[in-house]
XYZ file of N, CA and C in Angstrom:
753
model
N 48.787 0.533 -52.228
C 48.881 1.952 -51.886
C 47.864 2.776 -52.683
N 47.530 2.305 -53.625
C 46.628 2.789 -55.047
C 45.554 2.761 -54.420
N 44.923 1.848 -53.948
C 43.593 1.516 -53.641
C 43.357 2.014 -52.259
N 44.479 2.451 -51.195
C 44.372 3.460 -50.233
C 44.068 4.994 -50.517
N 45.171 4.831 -51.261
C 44.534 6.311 -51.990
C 43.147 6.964 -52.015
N 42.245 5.829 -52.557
C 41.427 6.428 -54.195
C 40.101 6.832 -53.098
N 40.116 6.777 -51.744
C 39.076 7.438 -51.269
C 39.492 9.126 -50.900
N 40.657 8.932 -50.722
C 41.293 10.613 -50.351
C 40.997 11.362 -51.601
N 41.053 10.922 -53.017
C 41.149 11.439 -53.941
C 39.332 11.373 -54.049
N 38.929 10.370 -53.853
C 37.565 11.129 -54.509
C 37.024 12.164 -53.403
N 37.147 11.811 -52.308
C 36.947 13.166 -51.294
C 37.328 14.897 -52.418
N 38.572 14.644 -52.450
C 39.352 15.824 -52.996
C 38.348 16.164 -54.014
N 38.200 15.364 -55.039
C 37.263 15.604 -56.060
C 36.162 16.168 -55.568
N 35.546 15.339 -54.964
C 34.274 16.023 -54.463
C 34.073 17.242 -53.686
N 35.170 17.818 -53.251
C 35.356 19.091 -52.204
C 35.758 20.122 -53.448
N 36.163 19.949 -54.821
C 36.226 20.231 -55.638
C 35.584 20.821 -56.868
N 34.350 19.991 -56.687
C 33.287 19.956 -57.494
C 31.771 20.656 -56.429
N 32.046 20.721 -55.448
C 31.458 21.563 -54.212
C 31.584 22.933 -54.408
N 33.174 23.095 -54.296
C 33.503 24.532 -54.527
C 33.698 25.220 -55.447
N 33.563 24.732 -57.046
C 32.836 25.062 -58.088
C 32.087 25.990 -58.086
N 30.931 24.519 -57.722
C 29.184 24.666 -57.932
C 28.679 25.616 -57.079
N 29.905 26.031 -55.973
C 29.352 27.267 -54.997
C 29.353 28.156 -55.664
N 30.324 28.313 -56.642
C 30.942 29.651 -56.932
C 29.734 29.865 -57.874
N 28.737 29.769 -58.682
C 28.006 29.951 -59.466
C 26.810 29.546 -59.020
N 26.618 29.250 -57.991
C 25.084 29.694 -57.156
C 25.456 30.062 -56.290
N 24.271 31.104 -55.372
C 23.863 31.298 -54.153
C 24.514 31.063 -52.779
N 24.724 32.075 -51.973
C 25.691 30.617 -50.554
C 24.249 30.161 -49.618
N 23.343 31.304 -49.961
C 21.617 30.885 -49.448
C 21.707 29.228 -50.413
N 21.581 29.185 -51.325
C 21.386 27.823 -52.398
C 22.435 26.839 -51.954
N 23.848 27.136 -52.133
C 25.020 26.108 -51.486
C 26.132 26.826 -51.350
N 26.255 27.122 -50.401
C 27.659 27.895 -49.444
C 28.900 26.707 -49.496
N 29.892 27.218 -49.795
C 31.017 26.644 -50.315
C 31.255 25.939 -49.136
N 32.832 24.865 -49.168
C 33.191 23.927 -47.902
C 33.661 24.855 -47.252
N 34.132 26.156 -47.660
C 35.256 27.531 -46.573
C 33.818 27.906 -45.806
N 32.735 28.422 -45.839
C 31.287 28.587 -45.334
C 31.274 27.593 -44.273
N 30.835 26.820 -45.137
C 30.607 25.182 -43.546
C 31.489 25.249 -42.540
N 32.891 25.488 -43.276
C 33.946 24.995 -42.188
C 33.853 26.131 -40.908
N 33.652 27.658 -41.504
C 33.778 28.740 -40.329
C 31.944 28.155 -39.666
N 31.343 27.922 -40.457
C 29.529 27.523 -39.459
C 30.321 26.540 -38.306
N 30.669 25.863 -38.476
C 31.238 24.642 -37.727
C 31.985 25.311 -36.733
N 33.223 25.721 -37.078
C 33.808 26.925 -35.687
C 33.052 27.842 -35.160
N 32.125 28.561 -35.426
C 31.586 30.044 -34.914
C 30.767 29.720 -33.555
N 31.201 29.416 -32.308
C 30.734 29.148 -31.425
C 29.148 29.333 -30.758
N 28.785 30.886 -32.049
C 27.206 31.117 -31.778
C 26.486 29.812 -32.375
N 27.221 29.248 -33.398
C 26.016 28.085 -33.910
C 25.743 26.650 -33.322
N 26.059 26.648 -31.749
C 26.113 25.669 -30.668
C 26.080 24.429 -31.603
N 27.177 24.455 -32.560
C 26.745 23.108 -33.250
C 27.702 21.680 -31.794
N 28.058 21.981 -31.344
C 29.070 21.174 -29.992
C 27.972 20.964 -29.507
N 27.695 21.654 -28.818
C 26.254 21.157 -28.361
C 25.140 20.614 -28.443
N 24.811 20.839 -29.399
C 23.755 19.592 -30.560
C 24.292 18.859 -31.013
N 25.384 18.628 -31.417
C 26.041 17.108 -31.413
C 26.056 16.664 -29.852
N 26.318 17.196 -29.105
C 26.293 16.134 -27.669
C 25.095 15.439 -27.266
N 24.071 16.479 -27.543
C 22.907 16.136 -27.107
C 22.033 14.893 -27.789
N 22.317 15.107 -29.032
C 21.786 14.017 -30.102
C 22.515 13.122 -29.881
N 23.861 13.214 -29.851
C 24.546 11.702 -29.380
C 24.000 10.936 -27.770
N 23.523 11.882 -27.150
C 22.929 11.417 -25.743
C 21.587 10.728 -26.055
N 20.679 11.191 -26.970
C 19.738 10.585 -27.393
C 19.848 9.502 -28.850
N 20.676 9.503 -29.011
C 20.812 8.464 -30.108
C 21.674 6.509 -29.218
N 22.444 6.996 -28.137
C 23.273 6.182 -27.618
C 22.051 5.536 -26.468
N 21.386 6.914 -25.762
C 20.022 6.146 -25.307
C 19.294 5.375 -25.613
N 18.673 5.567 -26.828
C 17.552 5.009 -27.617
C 18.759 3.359 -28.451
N 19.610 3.558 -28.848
C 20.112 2.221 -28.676
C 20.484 1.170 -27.543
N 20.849 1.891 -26.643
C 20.812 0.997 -25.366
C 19.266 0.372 -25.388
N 18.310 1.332 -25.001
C 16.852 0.936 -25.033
C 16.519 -0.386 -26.085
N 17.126 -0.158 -27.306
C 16.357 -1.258 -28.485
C 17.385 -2.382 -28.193
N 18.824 -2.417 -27.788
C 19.810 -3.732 -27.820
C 18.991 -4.763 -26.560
N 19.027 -3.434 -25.408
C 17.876 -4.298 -24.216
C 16.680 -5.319 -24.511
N 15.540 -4.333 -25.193
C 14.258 -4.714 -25.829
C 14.346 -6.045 -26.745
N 15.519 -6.065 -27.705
C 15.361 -7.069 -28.636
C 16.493 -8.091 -27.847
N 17.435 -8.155 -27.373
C 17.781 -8.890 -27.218
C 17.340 -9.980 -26.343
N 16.145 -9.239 -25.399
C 15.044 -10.065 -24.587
C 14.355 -10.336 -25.053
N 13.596 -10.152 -26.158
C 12.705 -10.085 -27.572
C 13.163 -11.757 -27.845
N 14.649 -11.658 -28.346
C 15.040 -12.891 -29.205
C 15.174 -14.046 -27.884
N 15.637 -13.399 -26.530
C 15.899 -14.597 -25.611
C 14.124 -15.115 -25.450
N 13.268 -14.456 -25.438
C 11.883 -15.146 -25.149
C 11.256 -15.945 -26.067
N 11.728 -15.419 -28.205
C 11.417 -15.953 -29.004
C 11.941 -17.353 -29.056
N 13.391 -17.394 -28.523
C 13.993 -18.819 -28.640
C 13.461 -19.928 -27.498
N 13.051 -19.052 -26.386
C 12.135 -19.902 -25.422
C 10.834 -20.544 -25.349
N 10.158 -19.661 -26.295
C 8.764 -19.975 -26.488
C 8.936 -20.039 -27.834
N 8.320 -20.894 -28.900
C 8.005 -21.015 -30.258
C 6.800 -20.455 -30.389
N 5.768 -20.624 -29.058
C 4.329 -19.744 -29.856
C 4.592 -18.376 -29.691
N 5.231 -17.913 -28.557
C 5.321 -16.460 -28.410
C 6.022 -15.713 -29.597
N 6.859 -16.538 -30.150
C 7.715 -15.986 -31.316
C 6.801 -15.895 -32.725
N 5.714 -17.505 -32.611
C 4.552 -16.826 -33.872
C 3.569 -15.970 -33.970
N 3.678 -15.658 -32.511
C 2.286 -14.526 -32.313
C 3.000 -13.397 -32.337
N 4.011 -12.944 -31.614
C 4.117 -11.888 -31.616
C 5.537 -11.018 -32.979
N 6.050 -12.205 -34.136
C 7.242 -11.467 -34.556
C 6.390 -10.730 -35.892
N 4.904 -11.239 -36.331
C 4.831 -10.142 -37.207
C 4.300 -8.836 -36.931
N 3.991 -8.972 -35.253
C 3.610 -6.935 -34.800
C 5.190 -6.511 -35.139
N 6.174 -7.321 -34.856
C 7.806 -6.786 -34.780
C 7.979 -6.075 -36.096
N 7.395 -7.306 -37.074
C 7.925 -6.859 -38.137
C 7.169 -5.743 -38.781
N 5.959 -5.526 -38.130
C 4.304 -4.119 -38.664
C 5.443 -2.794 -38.372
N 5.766 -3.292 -37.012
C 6.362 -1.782 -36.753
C 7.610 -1.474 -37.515
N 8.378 -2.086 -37.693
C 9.027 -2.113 -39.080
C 9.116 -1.207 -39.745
N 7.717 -1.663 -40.584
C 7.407 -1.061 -41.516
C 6.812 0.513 -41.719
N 6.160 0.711 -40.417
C 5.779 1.831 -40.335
C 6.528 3.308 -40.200
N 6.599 4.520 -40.811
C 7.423 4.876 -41.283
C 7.489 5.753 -39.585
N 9.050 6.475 -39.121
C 8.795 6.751 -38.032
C 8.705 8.267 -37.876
N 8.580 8.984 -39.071
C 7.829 9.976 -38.919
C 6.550 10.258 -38.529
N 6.027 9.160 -39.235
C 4.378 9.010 -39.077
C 3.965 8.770 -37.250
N 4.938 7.818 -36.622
C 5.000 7.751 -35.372
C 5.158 8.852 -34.405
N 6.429 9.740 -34.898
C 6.793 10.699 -34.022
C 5.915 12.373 -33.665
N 4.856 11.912 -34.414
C 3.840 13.184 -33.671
C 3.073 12.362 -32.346
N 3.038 11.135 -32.282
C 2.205 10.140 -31.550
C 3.202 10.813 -30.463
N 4.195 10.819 -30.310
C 5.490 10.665 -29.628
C 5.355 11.608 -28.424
N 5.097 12.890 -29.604
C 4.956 14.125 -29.049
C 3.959 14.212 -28.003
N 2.957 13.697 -28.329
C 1.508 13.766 -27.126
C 1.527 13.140 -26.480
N 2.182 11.895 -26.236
C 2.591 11.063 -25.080
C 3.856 11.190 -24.179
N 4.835 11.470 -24.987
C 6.192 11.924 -24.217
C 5.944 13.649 -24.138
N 5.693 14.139 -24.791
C 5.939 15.791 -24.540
C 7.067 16.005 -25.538
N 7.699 18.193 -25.543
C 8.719 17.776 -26.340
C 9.692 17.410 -25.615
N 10.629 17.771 -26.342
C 12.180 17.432 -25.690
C 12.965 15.932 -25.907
N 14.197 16.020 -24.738
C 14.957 14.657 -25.433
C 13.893 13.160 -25.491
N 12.791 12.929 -24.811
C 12.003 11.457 -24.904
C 11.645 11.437 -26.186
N 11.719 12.584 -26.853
C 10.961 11.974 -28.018
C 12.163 11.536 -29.117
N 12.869 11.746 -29.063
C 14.244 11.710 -29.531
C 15.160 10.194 -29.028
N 15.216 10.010 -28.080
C 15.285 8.390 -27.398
C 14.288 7.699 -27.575
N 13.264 7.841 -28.152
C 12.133 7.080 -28.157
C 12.299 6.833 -30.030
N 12.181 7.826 -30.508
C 12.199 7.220 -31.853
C 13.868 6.812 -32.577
N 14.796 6.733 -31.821
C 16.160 6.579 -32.012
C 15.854 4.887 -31.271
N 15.229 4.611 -30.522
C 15.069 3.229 -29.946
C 14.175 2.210 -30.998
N 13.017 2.725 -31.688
C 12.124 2.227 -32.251
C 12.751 1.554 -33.474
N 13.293 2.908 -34.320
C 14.401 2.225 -35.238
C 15.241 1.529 -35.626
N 16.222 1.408 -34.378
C 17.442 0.340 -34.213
C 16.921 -0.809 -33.567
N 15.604 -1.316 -32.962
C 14.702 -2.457 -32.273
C 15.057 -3.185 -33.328
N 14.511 -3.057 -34.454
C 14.323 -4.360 -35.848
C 15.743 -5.022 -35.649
N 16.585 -4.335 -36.270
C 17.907 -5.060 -37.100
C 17.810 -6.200 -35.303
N 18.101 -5.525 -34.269
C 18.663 -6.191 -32.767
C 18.247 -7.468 -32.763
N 16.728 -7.394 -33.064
C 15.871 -8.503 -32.717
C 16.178 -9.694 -33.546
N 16.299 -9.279 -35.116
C 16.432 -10.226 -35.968
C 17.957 -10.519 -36.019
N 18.646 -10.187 -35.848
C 19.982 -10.773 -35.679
C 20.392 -11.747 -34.015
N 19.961 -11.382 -33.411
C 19.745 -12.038 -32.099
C 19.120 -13.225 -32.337
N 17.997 -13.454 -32.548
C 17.582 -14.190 -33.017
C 18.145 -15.425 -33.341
N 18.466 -14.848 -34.864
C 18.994 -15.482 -35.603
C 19.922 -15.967 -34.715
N 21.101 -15.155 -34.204
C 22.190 -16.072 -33.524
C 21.851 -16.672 -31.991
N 20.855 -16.543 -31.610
C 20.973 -17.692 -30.709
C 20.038 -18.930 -31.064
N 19.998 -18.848 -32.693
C 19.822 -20.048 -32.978
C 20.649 -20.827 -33.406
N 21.730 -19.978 -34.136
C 22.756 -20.960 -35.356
C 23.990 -21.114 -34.035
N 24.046 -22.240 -33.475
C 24.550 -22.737 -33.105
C 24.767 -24.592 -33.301
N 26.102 -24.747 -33.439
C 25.944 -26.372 -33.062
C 25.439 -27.611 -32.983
N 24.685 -28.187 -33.349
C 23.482 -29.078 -32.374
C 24.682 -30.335 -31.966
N 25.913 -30.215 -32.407
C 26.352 -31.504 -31.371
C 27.160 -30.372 -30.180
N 27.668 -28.774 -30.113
C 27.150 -28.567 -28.887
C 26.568 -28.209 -28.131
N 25.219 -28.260 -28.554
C 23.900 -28.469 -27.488
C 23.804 -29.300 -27.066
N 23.986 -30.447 -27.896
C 23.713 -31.882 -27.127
C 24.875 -32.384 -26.088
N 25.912 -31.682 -26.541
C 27.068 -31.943 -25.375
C 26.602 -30.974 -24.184
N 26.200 -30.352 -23.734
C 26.167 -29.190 -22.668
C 24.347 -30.004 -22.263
N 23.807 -30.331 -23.332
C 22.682 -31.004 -22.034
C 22.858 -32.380 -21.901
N 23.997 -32.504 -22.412
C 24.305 -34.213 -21.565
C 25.250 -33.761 -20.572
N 26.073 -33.286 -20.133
C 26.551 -32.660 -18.490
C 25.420 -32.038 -17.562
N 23.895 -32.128 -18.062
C 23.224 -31.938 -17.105
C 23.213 -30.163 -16.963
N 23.431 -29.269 -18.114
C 23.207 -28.337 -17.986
C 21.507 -27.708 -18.231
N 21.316 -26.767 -17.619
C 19.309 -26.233 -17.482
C 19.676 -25.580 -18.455
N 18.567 -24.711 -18.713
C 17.946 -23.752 -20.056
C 18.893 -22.715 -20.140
N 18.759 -21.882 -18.949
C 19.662 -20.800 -18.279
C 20.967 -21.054 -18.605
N 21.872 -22.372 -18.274
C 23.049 -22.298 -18.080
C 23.500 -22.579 -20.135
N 22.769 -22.933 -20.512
C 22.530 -23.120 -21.684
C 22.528 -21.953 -22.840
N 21.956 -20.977 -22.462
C 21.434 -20.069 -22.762
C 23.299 -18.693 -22.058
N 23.481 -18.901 -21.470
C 24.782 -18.136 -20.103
C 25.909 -18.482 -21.060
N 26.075 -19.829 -21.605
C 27.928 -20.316 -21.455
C 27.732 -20.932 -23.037
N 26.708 -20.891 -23.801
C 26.707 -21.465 -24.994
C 26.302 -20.075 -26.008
N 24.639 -20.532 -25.864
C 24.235 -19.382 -27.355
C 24.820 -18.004 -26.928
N 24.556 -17.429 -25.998
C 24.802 -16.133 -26.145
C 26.342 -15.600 -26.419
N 27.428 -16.654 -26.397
C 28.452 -16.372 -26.864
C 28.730 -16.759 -28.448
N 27.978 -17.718 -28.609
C 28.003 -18.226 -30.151
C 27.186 -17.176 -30.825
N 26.486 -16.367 -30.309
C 25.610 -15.090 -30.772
C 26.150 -13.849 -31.184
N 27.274 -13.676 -30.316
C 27.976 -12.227 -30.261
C 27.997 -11.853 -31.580
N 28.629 -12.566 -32.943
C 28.681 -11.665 -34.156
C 27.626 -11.341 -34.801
N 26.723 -12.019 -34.535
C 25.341 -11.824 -35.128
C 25.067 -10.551 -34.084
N 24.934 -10.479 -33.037
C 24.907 -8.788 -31.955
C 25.397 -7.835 -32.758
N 26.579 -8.206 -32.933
C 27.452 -7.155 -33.133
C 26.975 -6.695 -34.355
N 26.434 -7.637 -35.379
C 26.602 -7.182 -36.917
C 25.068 -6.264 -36.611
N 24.082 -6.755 -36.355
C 23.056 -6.419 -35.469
C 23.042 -4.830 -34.952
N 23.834 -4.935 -34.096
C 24.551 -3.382 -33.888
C 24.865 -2.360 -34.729
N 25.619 -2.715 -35.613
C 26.618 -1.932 -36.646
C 24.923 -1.398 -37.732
N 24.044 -2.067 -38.062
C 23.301 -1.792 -38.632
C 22.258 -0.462 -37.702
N 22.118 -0.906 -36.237
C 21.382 -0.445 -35.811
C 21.853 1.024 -35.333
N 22.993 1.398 -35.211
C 24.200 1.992 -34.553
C 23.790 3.891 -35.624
N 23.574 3.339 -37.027
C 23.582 4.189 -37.508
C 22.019 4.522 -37.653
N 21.230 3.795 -37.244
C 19.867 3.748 -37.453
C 19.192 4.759 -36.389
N 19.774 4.399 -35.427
C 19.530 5.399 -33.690
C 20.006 7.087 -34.115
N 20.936 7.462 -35.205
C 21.204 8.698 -35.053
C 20.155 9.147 -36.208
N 19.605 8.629 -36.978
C 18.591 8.896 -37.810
C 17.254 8.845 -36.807
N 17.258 8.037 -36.125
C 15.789 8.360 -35.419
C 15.840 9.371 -34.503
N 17.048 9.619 -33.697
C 16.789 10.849 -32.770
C 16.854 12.080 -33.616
N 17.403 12.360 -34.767
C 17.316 13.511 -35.565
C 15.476 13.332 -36.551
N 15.357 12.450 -36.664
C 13.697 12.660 -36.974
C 12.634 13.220 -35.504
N 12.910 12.177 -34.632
C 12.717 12.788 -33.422
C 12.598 13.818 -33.090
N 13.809 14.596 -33.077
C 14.204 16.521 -32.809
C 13.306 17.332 -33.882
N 13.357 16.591 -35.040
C 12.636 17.680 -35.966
C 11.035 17.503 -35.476
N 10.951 16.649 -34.645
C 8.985 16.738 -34.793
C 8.923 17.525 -33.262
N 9.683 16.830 -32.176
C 9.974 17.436 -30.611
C 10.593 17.892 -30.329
N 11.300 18.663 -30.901
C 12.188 20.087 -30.307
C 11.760 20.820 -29.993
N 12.095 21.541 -28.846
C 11.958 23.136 -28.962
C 12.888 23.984 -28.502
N 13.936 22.802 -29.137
C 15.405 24.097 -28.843
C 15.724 24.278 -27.619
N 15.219 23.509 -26.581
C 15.808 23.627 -25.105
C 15.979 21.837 -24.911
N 17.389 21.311 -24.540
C 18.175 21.623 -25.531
C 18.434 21.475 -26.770
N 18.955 22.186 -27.679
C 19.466 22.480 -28.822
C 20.132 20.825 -29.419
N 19.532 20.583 -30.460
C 20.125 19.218 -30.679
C 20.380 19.975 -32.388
N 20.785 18.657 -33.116
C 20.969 19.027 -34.280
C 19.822 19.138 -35.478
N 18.674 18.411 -35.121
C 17.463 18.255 -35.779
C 16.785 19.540 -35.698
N 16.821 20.174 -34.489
C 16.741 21.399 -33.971
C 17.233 22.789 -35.241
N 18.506 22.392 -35.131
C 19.686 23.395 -35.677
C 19.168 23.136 -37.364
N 19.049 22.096 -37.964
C 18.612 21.664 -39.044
C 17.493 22.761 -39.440
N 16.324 22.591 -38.774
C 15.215 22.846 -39.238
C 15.621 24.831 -39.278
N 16.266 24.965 -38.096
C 15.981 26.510 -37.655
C 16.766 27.254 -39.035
N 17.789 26.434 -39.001
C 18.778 27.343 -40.063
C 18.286 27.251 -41.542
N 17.676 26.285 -42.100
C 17.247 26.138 -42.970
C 15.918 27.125 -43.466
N 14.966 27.224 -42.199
C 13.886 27.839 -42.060
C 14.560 29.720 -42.563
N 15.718 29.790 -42.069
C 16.081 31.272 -42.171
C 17.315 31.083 -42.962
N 17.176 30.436 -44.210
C 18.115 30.183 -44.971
C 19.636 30.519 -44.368
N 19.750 29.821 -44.058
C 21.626 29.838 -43.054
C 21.894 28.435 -43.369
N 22.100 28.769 -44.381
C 22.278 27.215 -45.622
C 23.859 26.807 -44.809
N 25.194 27.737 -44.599
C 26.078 27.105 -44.410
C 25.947 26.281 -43.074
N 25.181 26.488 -42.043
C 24.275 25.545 -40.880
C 23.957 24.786 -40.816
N 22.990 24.559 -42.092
C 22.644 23.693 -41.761
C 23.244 22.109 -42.626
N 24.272 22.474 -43.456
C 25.301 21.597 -43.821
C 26.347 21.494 -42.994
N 26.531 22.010 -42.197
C 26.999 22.046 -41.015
C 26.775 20.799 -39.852
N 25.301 21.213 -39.557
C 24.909 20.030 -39.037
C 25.064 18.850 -39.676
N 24.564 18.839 -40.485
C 24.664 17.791 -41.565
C 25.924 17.028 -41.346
N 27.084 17.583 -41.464
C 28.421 17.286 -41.562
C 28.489 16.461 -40.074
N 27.953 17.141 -39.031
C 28.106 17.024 -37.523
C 27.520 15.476 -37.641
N 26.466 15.301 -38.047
C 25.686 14.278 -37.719
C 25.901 12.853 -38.409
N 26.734 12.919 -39.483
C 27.599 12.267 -39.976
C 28.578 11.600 -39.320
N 29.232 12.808 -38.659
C 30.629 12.311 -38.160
C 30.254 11.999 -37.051
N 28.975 11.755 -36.567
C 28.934 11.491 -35.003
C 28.266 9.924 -35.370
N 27.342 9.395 -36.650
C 27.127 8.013 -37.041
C 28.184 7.643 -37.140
N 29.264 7.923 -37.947
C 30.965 7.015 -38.277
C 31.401 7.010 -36.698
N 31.304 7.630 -36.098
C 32.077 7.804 -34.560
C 31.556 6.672 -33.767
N 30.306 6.527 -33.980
C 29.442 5.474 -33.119
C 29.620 4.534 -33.587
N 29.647 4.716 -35.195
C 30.188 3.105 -35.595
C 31.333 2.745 -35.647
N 32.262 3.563 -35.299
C 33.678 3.009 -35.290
C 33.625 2.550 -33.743
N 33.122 3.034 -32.917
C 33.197 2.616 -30.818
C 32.652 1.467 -31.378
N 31.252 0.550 -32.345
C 30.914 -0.505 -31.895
C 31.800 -1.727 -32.246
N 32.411 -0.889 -33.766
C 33.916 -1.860 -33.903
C 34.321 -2.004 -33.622
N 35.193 -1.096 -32.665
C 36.172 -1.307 -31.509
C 35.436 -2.647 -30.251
N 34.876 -2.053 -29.757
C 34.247 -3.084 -28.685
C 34.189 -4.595 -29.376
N 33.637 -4.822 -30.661
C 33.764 -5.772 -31.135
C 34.953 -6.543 -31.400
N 35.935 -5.687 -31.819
C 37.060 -6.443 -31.849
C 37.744 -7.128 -30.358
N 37.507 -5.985 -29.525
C 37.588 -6.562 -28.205
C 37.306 -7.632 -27.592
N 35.593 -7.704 -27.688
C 35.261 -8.422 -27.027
C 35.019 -9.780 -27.694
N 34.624 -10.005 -29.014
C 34.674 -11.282 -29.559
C 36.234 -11.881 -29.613
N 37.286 -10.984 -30.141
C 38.860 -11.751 -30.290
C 38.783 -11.918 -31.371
N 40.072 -12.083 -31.944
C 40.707 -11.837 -33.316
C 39.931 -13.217 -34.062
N 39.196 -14.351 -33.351
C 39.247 -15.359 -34.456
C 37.534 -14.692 -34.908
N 36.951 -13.806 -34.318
C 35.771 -13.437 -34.599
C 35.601 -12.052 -35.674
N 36.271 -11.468 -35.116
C 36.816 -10.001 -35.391
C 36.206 -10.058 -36.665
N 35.920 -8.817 -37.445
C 35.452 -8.263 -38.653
C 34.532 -9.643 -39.646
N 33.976 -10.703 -38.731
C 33.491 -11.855 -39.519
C 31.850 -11.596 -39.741
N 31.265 -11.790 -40.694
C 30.124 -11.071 -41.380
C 29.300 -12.378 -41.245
N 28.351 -12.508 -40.631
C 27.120 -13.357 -40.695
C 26.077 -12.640 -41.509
C-alpha cells in the first residue's frame, strides 16, 4: 500500500513546491498550478483543440513509421544485402536531429498538419524498424525447421510463424515510438504552423512569445497527458492482442 502511495505523495510534493516558488516569482516567470488549471478551462485558449489536432498528427505519423519499418524489417529479413546496404542510411537518419529536418519539411510539404505527420513519422521509424527486426528474427530454429518441413513457402512462414513470434518486440517497439510521434509532431508545429489549425506547438510558441506563461504550461500539461494516453491505448491493445502469457513481457 506504501509503495502505491509514494507516487501520489511525490505528485503532492511537487504541486507543493510549484506553488511556493509561484508565490515569490512572477506568474509571467511561473504562474502557480490554480493559473494552469483555469488556462486549461478558459475555452478562449482552444487548448481541446490543439490537443485533438496534434493527436491527429502524432497517431498519423505513427501509423506512417509502424507501416514503413515494419516493411523495412520484413525486406531486411528477406534480403541480407538489402539489409547491409541500406540499415546504416536507417541508422544516419537517426541521428540527425529533427529540427534540423523540419525546415526541409516546410518547403516541400508547405505549412500545416504534413509537416507535423511527417516529422512525428520520421521519429518513431527508428525504434519500429529495429525492434521488428530484431523480432522476426529471434525465433526458434527448431520451429522454422518444423514449418519448412510441412512444406511451408517464405510467405506462409513469414504469416503463421515470425510475425506472431514478433508481436512483443512490435509492441515494445511501439511503446518507445508511441511517445516519440508526439514529440515530433510538436517540433513539427513549432517550425509549420500557422495556427490554422491550432495545434499545441502552435499554442506553445504563441503564448510564450506574449508571455501567457500560464498557456503555455498548459499546453505543456496537455501534451503530456495526451503521450501517457497514447501510451496507455498501446498497452491496452497489447494486452489484448498478444494474451496474458505475453502481456507486459520486456524483450
Amino acid at each position: 500500500m506504501t509503495q502505491r502511495l509514494l507516487p501520489a505523495l511525490a505528485a503532492a510534493a511537487f504541486l507543493a513546491l510549484w506553488a511556493l516558488g509561484a508565490r515569490s516569482m512572477p506568474p509571467a516567470l511561473l504562474p502557480s498550478p490554480l493559473e494552469v488549471l483555469g488556462a486549461l478551462a478558459r475555452p478562449e485558449s482552444r487548448l481541446v483543440e490543439a490537443t485533438a489536432t496534434t493527436a491527429a498528427a502524432a497517431i498519423l505519423g505513427l501509423g506512417l513509421a509502424f507501416s514503413a519499418g515494419l516493411s523495412g524489417a520484413v525486406l531486411f529479413l528477406r534480403s541480407r544485402g538489402l539489409e547491409l546496404a541500406l540499415q546504416p542510411y536507417a541508422l544516419l537518419l537517426q541521428t540527425v536531429p529533427i529540427i534540423a529536418i523540419a525546415p526541409l519539411l516546410v518547403i516541400w510539404l508547405g505549412y500545416g498538419l504534413p509537416v507535423a505527420v511527417a516529422t512525428a513519422a520520421i521519429v518513431s521509424f527508428f525504434p519500429i524498424l529495429t525492434s521488428a527486426s530484431v523480432g522476426l528474427k529471434a525465433v526458434d530454429p527448431a520451429q522454422v525447421d518444423l514449418v519448412r518441413l510441412y512444406g511451408a513457402t517464405w510467405w506462409q512462414e513469414l504469416r503463421l510463424l515470425r510475425l506472431p513470434s514478433s508481436l512483443p518486440y512490435l509492441f515494445a517497439g511501439l511503446r518507445t515510438a508511441v511517445g516519440l510521434s508526439v514529440i515530433g509532431a510538436i517540433v513539427g508545429e513549432f517550425v509549420g504552423s500557422n495556427g490554422q489549425p491550432v495545434t499545441l506547438g502552435f499554442l506553445v510558441l504563441r503564448s510564450a512569445r506574449s508571455a501567457q506563461t500560464e498557456v503555455t504550461f498548459a499546453a505543456i500539461l496537455a501534451s503530456t497527458a495526451l503521450a501517457l494516453t497514447l501510451f496507455g491505448m498501446v498497452r491496452l491493445v497489447e494486452a489484448r492482442v498478444i494474451g496474458p502469457w505475453h502481456a507486459g513481457g520486456e524483450r
